[in-house]
Coordinates of C-alpha atoms and ligand atoms in Angstrom, one line a residue:
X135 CA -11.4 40.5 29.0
X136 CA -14.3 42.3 30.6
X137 CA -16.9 43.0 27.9
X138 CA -16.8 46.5 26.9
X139 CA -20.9 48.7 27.4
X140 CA -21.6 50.4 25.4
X141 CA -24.0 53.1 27.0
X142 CA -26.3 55.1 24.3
X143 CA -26.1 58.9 25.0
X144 CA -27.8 62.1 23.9
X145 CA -26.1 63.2 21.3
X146 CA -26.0 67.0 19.9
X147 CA -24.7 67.6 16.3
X148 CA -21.6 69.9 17.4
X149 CA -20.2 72.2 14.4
X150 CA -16.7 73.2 14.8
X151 CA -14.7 76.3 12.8
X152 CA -13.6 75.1 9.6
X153 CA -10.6 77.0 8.6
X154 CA -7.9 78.5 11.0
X155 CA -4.1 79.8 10.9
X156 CA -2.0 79.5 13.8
X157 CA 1.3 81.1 14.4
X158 CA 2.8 84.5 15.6
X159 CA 2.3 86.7 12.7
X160 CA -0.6 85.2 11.1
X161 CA -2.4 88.4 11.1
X162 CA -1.0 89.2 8.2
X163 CA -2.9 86.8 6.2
X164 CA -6.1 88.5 6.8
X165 CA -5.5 90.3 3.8
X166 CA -5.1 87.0 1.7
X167 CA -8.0 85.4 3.4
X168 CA -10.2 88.6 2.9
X169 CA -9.4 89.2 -0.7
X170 CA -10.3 85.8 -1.7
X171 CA -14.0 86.8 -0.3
X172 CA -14.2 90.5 -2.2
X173 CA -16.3 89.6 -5.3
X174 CA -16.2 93.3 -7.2
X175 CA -15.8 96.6 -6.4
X176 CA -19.0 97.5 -4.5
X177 CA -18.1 94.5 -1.7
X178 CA -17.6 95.2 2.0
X179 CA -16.7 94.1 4.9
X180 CA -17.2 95.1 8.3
X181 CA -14.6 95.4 11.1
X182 CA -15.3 95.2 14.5
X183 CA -12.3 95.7 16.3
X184 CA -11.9 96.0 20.3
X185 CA -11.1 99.7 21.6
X186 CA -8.6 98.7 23.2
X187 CA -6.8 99.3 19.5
X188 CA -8.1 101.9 18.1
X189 CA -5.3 105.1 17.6
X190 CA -2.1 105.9 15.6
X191 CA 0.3 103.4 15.3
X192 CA -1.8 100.4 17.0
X193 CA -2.8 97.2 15.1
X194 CA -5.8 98.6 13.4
X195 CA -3.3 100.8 11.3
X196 CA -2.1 97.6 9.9
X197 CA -5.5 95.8 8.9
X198 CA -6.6 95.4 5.1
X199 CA -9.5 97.9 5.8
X200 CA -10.7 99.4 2.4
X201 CA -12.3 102.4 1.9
X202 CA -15.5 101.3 1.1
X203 CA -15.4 98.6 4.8
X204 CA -17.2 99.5 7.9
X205 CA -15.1 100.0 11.2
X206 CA -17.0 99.8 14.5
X207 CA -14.6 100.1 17.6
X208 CA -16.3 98.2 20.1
X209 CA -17.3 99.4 23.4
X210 CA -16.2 96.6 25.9
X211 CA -16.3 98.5 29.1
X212 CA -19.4 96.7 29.7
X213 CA -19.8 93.2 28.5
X214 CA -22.0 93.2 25.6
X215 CA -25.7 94.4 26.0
X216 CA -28.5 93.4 23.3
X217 CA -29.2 97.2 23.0
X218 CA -26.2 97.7 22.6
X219 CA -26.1 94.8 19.5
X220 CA -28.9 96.4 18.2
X221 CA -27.6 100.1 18.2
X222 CA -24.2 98.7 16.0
X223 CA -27.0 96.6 13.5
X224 CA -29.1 100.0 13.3
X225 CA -26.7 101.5 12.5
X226 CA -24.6 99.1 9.7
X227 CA -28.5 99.4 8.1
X228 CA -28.6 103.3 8.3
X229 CA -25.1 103.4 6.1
X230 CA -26.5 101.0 3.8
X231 CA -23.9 98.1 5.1
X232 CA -26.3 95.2 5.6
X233 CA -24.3 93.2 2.8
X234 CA -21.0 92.4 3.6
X235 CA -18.8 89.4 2.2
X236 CA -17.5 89.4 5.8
X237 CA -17.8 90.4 9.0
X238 CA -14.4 90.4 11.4
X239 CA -14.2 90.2 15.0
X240 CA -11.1 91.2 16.7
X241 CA -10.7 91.4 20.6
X242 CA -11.5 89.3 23.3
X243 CA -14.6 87.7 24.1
X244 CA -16.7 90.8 24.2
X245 CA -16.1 91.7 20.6
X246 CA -16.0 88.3 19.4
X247 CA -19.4 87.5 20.6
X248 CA -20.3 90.9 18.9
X249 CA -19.2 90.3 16.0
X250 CA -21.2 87.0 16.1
X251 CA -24.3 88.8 16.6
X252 CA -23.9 91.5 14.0
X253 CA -23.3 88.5 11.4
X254 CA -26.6 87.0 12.6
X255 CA -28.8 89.8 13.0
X256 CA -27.6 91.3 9.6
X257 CA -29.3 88.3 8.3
X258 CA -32.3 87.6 10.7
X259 CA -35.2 90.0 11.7
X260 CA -35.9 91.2 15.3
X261 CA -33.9 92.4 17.8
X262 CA -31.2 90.6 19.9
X263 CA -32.6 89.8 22.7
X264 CA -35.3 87.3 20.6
X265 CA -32.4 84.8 19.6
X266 CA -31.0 84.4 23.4
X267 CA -31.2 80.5 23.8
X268 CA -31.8 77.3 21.7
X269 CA -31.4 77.3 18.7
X270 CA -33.7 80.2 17.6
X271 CA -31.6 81.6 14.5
X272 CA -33.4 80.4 11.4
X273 CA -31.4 82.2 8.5
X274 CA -27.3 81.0 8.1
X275 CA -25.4 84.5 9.3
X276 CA -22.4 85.7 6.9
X277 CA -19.0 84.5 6.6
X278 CA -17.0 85.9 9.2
X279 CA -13.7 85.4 10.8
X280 CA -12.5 86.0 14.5
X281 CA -9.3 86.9 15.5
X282 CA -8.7 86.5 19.5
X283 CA -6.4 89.1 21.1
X284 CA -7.0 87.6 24.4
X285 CA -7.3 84.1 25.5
X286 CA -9.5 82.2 27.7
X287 CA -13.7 82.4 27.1
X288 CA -13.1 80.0 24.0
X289 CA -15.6 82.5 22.4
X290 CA -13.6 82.0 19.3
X291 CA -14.5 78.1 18.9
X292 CA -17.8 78.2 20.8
X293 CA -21.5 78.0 19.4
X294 CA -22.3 80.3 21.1
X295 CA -22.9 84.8 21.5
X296 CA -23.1 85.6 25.0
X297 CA -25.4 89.1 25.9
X298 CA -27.2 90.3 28.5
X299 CA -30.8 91.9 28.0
X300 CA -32.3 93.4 30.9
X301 CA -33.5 90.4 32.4
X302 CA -30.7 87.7 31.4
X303 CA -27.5 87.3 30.5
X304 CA -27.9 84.2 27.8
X305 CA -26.2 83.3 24.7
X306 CA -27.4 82.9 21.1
X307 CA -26.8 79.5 21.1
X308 CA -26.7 78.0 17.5
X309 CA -24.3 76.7 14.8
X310 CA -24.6 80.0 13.1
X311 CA -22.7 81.4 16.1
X312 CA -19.3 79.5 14.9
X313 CA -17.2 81.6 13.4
X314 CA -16.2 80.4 9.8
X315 CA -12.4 81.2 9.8
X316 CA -9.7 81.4 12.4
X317 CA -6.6 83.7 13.1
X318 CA -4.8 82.4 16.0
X319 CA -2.0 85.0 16.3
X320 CA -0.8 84.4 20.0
X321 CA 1.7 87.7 19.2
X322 CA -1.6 89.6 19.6
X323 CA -1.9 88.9 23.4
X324 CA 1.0 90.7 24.1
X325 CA -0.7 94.2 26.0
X326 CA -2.9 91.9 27.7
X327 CA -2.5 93.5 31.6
X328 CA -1.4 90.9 33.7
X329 CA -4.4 90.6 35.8
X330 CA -7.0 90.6 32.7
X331 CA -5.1 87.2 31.3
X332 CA -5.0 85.7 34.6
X333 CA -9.0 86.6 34.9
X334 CA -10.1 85.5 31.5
X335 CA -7.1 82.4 31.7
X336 CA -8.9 81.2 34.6
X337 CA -12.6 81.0 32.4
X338 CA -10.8 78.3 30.6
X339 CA -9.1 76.4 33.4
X340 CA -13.2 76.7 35.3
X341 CA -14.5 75.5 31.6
X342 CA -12.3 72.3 31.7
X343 CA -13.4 71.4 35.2
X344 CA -16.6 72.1 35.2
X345 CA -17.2 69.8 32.0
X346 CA -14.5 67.1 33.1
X347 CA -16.5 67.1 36.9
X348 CA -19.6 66.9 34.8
X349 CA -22.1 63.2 34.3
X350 CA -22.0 64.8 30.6
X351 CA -18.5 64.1 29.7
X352 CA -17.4 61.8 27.1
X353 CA -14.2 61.0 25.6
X354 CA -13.9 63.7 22.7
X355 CA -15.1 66.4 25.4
X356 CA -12.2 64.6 27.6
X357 CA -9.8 64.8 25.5
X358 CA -10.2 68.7 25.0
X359 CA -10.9 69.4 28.3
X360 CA -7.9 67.5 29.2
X361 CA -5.5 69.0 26.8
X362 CA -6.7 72.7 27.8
X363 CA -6.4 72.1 31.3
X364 CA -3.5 70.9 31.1
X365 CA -1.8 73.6 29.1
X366 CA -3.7 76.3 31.0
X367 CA -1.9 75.1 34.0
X368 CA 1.3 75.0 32.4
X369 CA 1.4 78.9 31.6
X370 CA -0.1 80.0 35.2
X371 CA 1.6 77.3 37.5
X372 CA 5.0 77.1 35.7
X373 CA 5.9 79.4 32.7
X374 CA 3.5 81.3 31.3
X375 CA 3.1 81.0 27.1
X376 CA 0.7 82.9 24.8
X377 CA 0.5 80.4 22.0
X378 CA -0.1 77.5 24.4
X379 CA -3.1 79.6 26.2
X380 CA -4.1 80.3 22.8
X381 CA -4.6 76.6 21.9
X382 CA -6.2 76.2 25.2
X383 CA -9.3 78.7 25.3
X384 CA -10.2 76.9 21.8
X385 CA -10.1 73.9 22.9
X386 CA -11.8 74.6 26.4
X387 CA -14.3 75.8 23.9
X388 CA -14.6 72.7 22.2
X389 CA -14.8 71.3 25.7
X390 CA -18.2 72.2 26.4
X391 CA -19.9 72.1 22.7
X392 CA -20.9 68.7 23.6
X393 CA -20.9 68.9 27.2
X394 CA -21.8 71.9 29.4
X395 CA -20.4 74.1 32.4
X396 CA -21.1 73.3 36.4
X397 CA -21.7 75.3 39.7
X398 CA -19.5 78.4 38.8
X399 CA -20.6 79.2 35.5
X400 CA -25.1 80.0 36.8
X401 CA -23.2 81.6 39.8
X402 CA -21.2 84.1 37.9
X403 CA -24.0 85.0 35.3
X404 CA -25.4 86.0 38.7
X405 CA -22.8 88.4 39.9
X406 CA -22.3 89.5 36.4
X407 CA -25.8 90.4 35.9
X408 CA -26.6 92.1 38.9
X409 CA -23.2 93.5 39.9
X410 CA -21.4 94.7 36.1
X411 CA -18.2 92.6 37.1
X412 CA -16.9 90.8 33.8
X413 CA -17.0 86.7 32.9
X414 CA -13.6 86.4 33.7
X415 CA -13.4 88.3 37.2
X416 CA -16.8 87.3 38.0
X417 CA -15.8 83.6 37.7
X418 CA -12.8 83.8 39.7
X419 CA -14.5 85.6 42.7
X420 CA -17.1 82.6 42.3
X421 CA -14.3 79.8 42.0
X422 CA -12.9 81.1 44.7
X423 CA -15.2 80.2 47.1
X424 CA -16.8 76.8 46.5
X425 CA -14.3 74.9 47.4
X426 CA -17.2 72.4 48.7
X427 CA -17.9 71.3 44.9
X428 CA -14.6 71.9 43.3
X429 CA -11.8 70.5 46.1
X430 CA -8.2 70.0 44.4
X431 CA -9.3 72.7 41.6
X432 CA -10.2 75.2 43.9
X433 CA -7.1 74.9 45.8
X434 CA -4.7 74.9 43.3
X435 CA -6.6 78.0 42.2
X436 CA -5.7 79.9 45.3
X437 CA -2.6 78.5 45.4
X438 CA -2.1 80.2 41.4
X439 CA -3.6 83.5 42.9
X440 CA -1.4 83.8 45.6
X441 CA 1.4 82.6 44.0
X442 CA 0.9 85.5 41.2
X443 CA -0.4 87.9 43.0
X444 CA -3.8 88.1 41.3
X445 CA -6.2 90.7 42.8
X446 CA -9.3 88.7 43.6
X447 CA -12.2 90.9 44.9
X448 CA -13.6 89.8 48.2
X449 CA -17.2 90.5 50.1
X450 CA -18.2 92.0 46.9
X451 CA -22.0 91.2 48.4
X452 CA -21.8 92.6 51.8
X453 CA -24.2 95.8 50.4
X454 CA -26.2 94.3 47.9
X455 CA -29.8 94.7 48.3
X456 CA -32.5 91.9 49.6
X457 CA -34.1 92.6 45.8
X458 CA -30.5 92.3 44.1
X459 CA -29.7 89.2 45.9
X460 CA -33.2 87.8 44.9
X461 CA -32.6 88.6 41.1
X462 CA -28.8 86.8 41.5
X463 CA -30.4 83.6 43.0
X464 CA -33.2 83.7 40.0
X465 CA -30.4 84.3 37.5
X466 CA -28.5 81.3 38.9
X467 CA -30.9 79.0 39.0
X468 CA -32.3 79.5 36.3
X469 CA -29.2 77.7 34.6
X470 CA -31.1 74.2 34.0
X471 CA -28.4 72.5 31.9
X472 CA -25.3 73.4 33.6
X473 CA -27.2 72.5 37.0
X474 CA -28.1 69.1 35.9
X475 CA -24.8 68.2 34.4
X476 CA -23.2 69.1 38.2
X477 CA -25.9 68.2 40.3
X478 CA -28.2 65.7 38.7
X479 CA -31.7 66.1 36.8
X480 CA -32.8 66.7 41.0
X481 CA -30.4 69.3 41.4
X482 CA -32.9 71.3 42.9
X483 CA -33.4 68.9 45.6
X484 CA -30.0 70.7 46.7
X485 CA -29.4 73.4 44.7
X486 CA -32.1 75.5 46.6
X487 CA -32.7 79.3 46.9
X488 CA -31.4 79.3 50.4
X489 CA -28.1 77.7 49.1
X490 CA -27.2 79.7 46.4
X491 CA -27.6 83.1 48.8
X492 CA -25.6 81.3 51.4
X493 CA -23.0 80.8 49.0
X494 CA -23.3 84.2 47.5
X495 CA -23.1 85.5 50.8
X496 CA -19.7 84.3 51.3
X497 CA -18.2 86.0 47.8
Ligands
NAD533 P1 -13.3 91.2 27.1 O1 -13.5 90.9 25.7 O2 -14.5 91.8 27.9 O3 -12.1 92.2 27.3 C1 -11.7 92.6 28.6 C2 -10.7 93.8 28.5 O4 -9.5 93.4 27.8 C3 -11.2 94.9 27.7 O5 -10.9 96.1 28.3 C4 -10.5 94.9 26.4 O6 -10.3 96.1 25.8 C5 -9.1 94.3 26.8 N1 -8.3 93.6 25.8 C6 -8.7 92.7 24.9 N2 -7.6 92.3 24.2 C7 -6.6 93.0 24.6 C8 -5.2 93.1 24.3 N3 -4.6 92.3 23.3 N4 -4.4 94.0 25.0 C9 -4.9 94.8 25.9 N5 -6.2 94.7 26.3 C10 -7.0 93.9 25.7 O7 -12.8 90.0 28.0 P2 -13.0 88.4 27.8 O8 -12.7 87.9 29.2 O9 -12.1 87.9 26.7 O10 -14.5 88.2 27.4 C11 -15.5 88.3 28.3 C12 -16.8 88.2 27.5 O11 -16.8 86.9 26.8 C13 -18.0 88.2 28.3 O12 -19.0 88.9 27.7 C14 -18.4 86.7 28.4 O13 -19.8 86.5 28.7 C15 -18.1 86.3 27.0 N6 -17.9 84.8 26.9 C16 -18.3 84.2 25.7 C17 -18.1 82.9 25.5 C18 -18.6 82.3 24.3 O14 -18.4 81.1 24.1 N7 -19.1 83.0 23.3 C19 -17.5 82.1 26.5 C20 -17.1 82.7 27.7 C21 -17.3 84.1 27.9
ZN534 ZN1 -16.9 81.0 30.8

C-alpha cells in the first residue's frame, strides 16, 4: 500500500449555525423558539422581514410579532448599501430598540445579510462600512435567527454580511456574522418568480465550482460542495425541489467557509458594483461567459438556461464608460483570496488589467 502524505495546511477556525429546523411548516416554531428567548415583559425583538411580504394576508400576518417588537420591512430593490445599514441602526437607536433578545432575518440574501449587520452594529460602535473585511467585529452581536425564503447565496450558513459602501462591495467577514438559529422552511420559497430561483440557484451551483476547481479544497469543503452541487443540479437539470435547493445553498455555504470562491465571484462584485445588477444575475451573466476557466460547468450552464428558458442579459457593457470599466477591473482585482485560490499566489502574472476588461468586454 502506497504510504498515505499527509500535507500540513492553513487552517481557519470555521464556526457553523448551531441550531436549525428543517421541514415544510417549520415557521411555525418561531414562536416556540422566540418565546424561550423573551426574559420579562419589557424584552424585544426585532423583525426584519423582506418587502416582498409585507401586506394583508401575507406571511408577516402570521409571525409571533408582539407589540412591544420592531418591524423593519426591508428595502431589497437594491442589494444592501452600508448607508442604508446604518439608516435601519439609527433608527432601532432613535426608538430606544438597541436591546433586543433577538434579531430575525427573513428573505433572501439581502435581508439576511441585513439582519446580520443590524445584530452586529447594535453591539459594535461605528458605522458599517468600518467592519467590511477580516475579522474586524470585536464585540459578540445578539442572538438572532434567519429564516431563508429563497435559496441559493448560502447567506444563511455563511460567516459572512455582504454590503456595498461607495467604494466596495465586501462582506463583514467574522464568526459573529453566523446566524445562531436556523428555520429551513422550503414551503417559503413557493412565490419565488421563476427566473429569480434560477438566478440566485445558480450562486450556489458557481459557489460549489468555484471552491471544488479551487488549490484550497479539502475533503470537508468537498464533501459540501459535492453534496450541493449535486442537488442543485438535480432541481435545474431534472426536477426541480424546494427543500432539496434549500439543503443545497446551506451547504454551498459551508462550501466556502474553509475554502473560497474563483474567477466569477471578483468579476461579478464588478458588474454589481458598477452596474446595480444583483449577486445572483450578476453571476450568471459572468458564468456565462468564461467558459475558458470553467469548461463542462459552463456548458452545462447554458445548456440549463436554454433548456429553461432563463433570461440571461447579454452586452450589458457595450455603453459603459472608460472610467466605469476602470472601477469594474479595480473592483475585480482587488479580490486577492478568491484570485489565488483560482489562479495561484501569481495570479497576477495572468490575471492582468487588460484581461479582466477583455473579458468584461464580452458580457
Ligand atoms: P435578494 O435577497 O436580493 O432578493 C431578490 C428578490 O427576491 C427581491 O426582490 C425579494 O423581494 C425577492 N424575494 C425573496 N424571497 C421571496 C419569496 N419567497 N417570494 C418572492 N420573492 C422573494 O436575492 P438573493 O439572491 O437571495 O440575495 C442576494 C444578496 O445576497 C446580495 O446582496 C449578495 O451580495 C448577498 N450574498 C450574500 C452571501 C453571504 O454569504 N452572506 C452569499 C452570496 C450572496
Ligand atoms: Zn455568491
Amino acid at each position: 500500500m502506497q504510504a498515505i502524505v499527509y500535507k500540513e495546511v492553513n487552517v481557519k477556525n470555521c464556526k457553523a449555525v448551531l441550531n436549525y429546523i428543517f421541514g415544510n411548516g417549520s415557521l411555525a416554531k418561531l414562536t416556540e423558539v422566540l418565546d424561550g428567548k423573551r426574559v420579562g415583559k419589557d424584552s424585544y425583538a426585532i423583525f426584519v422581514v423582506d418587502e416582498f411580504f409585507k401586506g394583508e394576508g401575507k406571511i408577516v400576518s402570521s409571525l409571533p410579532i408582539a407589540p412591544n417588537d420592531v418591524l423593519i420591512y426591508a428595502d431589497t430593490k437594491d442589494e444592501p448599501k452600508t448607508e442604508y445599514i446604518d439608516s435601519l441602526v439609527q433608527q432601532v437607536r432613535a426608538e430606544g430598540k438597541s436591546n433586543p433578545v433577538a434579531v430575525i432575518g427573513m428573505g433572501g440574501g439581502s435581508s439576511l445579510d441585513i439582519a446580520k449587520a443590524i445584530s452586529i452594529l447594535l453591539r459594535n460602535p461605528g458605522k458599517a462600512q468600518d467592519y467590511q473585511g477580516w475579522n474586524l467585529v470585536k464585540n459578540p452581536a445578539i442572538y438572532k435567527i434567519g429564516i431563508p425564503t429563497l435559496s441559493g447565496t448560502g447567506a444563511e450558513s455563511s460567516g459572512t454580511a455582504v454590503m456595498t459602501s461607495p467604494e466596495k462591495k465586501l462582506g463583514m467577514n467574522s464568526e459573529f456574522s453566523i446566524y445562531d438559529q436556523l428555520i429551513l422552511d422550503p414551503s417559503l420559497t413557493a412565490t419565488v418568480p421563476k427566473n429569480q430561483a434560477f438566478y440566485t440557484g445558480m450562486d450556489c451551483y458557481i459557489h460549489c465550482v468555484e471552491s471544488l476547481r479551487g488549490s484550497q479544497i479539502d475533503a470537508l469543503s468537498r464533501a459540501y460542495a459535492e453534496t450541493a452541487l449535486q442537488l442543485t443540479r438535480e432541481c435545474f437539470m431534472e426536477e426541480f425541489d424546494p427543500a432539496k435547493l434549500m439543503v443545497a445553498s446551506c451547504f454551498g455555504g459551508y462550501a466556502i467557509a474553509n475554502t473560497n470562491v474563483g474567477i466569477a465571484h471578483p468579476l461579478s462584485y464588478g458588474v454589481s458594483l458598477v452596474l446595480g445588477y444583483h449577486h445572483g444575475i450578476a453571476n450568471c451573466i459572468i458564468f456565462n461567459q468564461i467558459e475558458e476557466y470553467y469548461p463542462e460547468a459552463v456548458r452545462d450552464f447554458k445548456t440549463v438556461v436554454a433548456k429553461g428558458g432563463y433570461d440571461i442579459p447579454k452586452n450589458v457593457c457595450t455603453n459603459v464608460t472608460e472610467a466605469q470599466m476602470n472601477q469594474m477591473v479595480q473592483a475585480t482585482l482587488k479580490n486577492d483570496k478568491p484570485l489565488t485560490n483560482a489562479l495561484g499566489p501569481n495570479w497576477r502574472d495572468v490575471f492582468t488589467p487588460e484581461k479582466v476588461k477583455s473579458l468584461f468586454q464580452k458580457m
